Coordinates of C-alpha atoms and ligand atoms in Angstrom, one line a residue:
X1 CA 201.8 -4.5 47.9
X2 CA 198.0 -3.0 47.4
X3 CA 198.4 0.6 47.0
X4 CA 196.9 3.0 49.7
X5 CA 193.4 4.3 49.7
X6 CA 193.0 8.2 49.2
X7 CA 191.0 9.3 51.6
X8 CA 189.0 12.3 51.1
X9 CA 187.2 14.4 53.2
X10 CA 184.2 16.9 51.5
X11 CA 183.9 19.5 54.9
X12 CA 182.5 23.0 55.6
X13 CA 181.1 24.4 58.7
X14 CA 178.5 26.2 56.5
X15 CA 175.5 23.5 55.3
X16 CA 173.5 23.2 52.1
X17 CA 176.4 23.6 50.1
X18 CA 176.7 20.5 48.1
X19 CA 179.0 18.5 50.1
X20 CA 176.6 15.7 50.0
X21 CA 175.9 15.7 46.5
X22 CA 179.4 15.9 46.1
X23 CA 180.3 13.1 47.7
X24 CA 177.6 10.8 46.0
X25 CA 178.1 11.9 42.3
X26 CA 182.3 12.3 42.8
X27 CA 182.2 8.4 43.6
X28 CA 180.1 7.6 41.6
X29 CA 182.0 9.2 38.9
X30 CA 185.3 7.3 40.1
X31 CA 183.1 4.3 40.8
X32 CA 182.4 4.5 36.9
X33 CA 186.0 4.6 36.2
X34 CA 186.3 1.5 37.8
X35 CA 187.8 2.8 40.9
X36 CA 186.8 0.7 44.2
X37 CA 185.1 3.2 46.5
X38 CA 183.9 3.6 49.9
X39 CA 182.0 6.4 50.7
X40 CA 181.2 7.1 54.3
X41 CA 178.7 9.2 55.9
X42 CA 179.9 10.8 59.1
X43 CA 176.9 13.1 59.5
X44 CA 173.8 12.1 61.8
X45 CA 171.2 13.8 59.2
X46 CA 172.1 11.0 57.1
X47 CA 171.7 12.5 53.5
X48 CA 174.2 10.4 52.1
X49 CA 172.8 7.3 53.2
X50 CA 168.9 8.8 52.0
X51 CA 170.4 9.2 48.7
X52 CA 171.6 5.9 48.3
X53 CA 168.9 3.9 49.9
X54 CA 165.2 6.2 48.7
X55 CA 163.5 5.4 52.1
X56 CA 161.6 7.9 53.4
X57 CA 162.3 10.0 56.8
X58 CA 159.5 8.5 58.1
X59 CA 161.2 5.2 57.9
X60 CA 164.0 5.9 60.4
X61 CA 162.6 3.2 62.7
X62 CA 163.9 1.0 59.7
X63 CA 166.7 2.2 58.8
X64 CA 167.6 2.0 62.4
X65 CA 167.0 -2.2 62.4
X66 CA 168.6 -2.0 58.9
X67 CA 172.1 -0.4 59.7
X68 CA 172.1 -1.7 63.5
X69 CA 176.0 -3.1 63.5
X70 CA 177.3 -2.2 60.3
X71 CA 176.7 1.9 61.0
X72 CA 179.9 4.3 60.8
X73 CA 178.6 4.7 64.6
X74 CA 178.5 1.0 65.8
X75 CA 182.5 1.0 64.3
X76 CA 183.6 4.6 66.2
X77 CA 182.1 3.0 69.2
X78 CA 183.6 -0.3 69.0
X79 CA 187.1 -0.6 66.8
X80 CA 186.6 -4.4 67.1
X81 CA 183.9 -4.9 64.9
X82 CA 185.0 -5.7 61.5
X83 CA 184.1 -3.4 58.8
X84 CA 181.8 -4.4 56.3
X85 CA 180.8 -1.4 54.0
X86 CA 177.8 -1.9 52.1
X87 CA 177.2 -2.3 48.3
X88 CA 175.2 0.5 46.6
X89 CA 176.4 -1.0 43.1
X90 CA 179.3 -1.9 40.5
X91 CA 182.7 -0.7 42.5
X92 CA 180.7 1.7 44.9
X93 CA 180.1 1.2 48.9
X94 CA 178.6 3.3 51.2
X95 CA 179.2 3.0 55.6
X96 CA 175.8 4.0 56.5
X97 CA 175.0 6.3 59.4
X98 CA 171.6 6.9 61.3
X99 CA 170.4 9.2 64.0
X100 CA 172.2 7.2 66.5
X101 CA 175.0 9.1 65.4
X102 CA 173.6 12.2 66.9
X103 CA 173.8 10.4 70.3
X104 CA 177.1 8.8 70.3
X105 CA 179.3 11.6 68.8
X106 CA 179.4 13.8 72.2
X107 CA 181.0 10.5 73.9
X108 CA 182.7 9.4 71.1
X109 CA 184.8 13.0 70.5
X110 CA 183.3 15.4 73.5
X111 CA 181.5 18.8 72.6
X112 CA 184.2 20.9 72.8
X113 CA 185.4 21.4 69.3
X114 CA 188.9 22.5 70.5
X115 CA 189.5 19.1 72.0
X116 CA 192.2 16.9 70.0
X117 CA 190.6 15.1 67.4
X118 CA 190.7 11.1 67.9
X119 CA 192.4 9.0 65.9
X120 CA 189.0 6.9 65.5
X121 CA 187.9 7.8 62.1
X122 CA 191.7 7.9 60.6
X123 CA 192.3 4.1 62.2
X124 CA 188.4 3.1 60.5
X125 CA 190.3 4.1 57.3
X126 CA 193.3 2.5 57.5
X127 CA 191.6 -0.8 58.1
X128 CA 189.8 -0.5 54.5
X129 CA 192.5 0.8 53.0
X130 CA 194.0 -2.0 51.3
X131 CA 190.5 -2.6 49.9
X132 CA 189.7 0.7 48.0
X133 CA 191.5 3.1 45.6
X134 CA 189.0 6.1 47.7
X135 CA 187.6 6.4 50.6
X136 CA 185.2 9.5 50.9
X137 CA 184.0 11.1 54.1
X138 CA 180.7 13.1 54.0
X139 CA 180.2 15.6 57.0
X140 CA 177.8 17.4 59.4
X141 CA 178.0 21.0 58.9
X142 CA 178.8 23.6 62.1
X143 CA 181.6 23.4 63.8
X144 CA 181.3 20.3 65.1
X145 CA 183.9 17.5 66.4
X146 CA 183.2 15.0 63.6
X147 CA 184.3 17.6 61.2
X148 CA 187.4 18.0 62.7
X149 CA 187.8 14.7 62.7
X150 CA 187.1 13.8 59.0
X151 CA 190.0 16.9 58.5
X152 CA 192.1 14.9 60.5
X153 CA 191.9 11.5 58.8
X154 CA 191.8 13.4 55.1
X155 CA 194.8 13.0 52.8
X156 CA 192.7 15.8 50.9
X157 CA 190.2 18.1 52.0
X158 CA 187.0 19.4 49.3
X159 CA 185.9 22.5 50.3
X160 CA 182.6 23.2 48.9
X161 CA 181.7 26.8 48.2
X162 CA 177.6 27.8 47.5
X163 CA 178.4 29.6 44.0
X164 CA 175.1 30.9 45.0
X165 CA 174.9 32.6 48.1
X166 CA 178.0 35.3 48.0
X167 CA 178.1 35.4 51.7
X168 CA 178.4 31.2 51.6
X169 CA 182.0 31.7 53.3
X170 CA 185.4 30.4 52.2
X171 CA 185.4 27.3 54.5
X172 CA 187.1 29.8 57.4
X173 CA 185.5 27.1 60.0
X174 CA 187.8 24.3 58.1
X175 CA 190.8 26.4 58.0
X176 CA 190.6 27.1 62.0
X177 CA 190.2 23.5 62.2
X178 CA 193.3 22.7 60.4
X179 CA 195.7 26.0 62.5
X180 CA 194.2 24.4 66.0
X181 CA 195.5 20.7 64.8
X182 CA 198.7 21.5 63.0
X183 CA 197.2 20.1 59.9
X184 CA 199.1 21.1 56.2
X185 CA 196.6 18.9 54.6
X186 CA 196.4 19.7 50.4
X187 CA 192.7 21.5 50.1
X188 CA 190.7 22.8 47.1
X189 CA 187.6 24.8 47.1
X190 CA 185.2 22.8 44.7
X191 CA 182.2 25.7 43.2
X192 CA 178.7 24.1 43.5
X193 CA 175.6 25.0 42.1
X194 CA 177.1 27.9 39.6
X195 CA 174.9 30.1 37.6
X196 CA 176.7 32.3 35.2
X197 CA 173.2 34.7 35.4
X198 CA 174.1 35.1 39.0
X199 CA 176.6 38.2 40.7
X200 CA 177.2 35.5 43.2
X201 CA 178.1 33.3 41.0
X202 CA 180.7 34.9 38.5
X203 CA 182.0 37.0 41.9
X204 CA 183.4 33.8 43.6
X205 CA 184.7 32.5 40.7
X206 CA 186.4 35.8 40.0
X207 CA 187.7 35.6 43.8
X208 CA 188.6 31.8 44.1
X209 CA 190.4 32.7 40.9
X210 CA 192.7 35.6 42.0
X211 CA 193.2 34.9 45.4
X212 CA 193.2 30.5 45.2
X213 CA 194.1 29.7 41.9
X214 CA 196.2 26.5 43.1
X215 CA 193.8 25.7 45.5
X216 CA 190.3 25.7 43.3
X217 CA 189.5 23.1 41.4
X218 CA 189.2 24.0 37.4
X219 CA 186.0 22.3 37.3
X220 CA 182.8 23.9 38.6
X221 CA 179.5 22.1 39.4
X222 CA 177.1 23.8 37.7
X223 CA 172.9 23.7 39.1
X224 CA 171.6 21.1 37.6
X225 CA 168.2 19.7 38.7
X226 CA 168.7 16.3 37.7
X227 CA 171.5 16.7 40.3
X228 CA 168.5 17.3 42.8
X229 CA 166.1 14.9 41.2
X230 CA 168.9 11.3 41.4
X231 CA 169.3 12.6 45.2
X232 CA 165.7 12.7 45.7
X233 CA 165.1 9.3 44.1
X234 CA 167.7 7.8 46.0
X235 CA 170.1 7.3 42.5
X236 CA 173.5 8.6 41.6
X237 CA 173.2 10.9 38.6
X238 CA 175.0 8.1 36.2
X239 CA 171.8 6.1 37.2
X240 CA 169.4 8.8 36.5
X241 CA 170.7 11.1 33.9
X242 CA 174.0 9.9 32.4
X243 CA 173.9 12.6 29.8
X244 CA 172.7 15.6 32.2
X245 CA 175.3 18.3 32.4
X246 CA 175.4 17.6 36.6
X247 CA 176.8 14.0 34.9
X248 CA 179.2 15.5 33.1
X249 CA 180.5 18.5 35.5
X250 CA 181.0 15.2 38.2
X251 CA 182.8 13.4 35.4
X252 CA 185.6 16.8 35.1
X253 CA 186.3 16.6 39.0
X254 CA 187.0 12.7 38.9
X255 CA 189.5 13.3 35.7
X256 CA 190.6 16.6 37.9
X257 CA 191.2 14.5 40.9
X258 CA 192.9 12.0 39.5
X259 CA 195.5 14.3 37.5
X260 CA 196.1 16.4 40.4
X261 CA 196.6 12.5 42.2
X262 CA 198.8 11.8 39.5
X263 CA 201.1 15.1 40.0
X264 CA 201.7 14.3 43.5
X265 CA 198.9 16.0 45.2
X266 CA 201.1 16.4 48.4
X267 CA 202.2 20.2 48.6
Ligands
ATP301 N1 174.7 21.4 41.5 C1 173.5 21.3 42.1 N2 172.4 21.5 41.3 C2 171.1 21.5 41.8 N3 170.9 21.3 43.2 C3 171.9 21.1 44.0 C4 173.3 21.1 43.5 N4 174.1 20.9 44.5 C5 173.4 20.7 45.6 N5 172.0 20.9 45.3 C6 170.9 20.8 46.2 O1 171.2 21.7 47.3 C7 170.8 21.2 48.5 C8 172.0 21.2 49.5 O2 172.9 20.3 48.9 P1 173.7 19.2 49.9 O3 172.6 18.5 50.7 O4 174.6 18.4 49.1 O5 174.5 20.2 50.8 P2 175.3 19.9 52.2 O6 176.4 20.8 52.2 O7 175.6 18.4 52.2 O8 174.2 20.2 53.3 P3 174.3 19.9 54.9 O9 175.3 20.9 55.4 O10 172.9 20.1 55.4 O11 174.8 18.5 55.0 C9 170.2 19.8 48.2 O12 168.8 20.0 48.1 C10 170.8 19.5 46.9 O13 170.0 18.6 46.2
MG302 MG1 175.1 17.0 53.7

């Protein structure tokens, strides 16, 4: 039998710090190690789906016609559609999402963030699981219901932390997520955009270090504007800068992932 799909969920109620990137540039990375991929991108801002497509905002009339039917939105709403992720290249697919997103998530999952999760977005995944070795969720910050949603469908959860902004938070939203819905799901607090010249910077690390040493990845994504640039051109930064540091810091979390895979990540 096909092995199972890992899924894994990049969430933080805080926003801008790097869970899209991560998403894009962590698949990618397994994507290059010939790992089959889906990414998905459960957040109505669409980022993810701007970074892999480079239309403009403008354009959201046509990216609306583009994705109509084949949008993570147009499966939550109807589980009877089959699921057809997209190709963005070699190994890598991508379950677009558009502003329509915005509109259906309060009837798809309520408002009220302390309602029970549904089991929508875990079922979407175990339909494709037979098909990828990862699936990875991308989601909205705040505390909304889609988060707790991707938390609930995660085998692991990525917890980015803004390496510069000392008051980014620890992801306390995520962890009140996971105490309201009983969830023992393995995390690790992934560093993003690290500057050793920065207080901010060397003080989290210092902190993750003493206080989560099991639960922070060994790798740390150092800023790296090519990072920004690939997102910006709507590439991966394998496409746009295969030697950039950002390149090789997303390299060290695929190997990470897949040793800590390999251990038996379940605690
Ligand atoms: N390592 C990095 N080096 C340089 N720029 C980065 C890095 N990581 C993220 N950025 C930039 O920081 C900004 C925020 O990153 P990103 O969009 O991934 O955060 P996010 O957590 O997904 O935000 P949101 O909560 O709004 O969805 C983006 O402009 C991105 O290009
Ligand atoms: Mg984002």
């Amino acid at each position: 039998m096909k092995k199972k799909a890992i899924t894994i969920s990049i969430i933080n109620n805080k926003g801008g710090v790097g869970k899209t990137m991560t998403v894009q540039n962590l698949s990618a990375a397994l994507a290059e190690r010939e790992e089959m991929v889906c990414m998905i991108d459960l957040d109505s801002q669409h980022n993810l789906t701007n970074r892999c497509e480079n239309l403009s905002r403008e354009e959201e009339e046509l990216r609306i016609c583009k994705y109509e039917g084949c949008a993570i939105e147009d499966y939550l709403a109807n589980p009877e559609i089959p699921i057809r992720p997209l190709m963005v290249k070699k190994n890598l697919f991508l379950i677009p999402s558009t502003i329509r997103l915005a509109e259906l998530s309060a009837s798809l999952y309520g408002m009220n963030i302390n309602e029970r999760p549904s089991d929508k977005l875990k079922d979407l995944c175990n339909d494709i699981q037979n098909k990828f070795g990862f699936i990875i969720i991308d989601s909205e910050p705040g505390m909304s219901a889609l988060m707790a949603n991707a938390a609930k469908a995660a085998d692991i959860i990525i917890i980015p932390i803004n390496c510069q902004d000392a008051l980014s938070g620890a992801g306390e939203g995520v962890f009140g997520i996971m105490d309201n819905n009983n969830l023992d799901t393995p995390h690790y607090f992934l560093q993003t955009m690290f500057e050793n010249r920065l207080k901010s910077s060397r003080d989290i690390r210092s902190k993750l270090t003493e206080e989560a040493y099991e639960n922070r990845f060994y790798t740390i994504i150092k800023r790296n504007e090519h990072l920004n640039i690939a997102g910006n051109l709507g590439l991966d930064i394998f496409e746009h800068a295969p030697k950039s540091g950002g390149a090789s810091d997303f390299k060290d979390l695929a190997a990470e992932i897949l040793s800590i895979i390999k251990r038996g990540h379940k605690k």
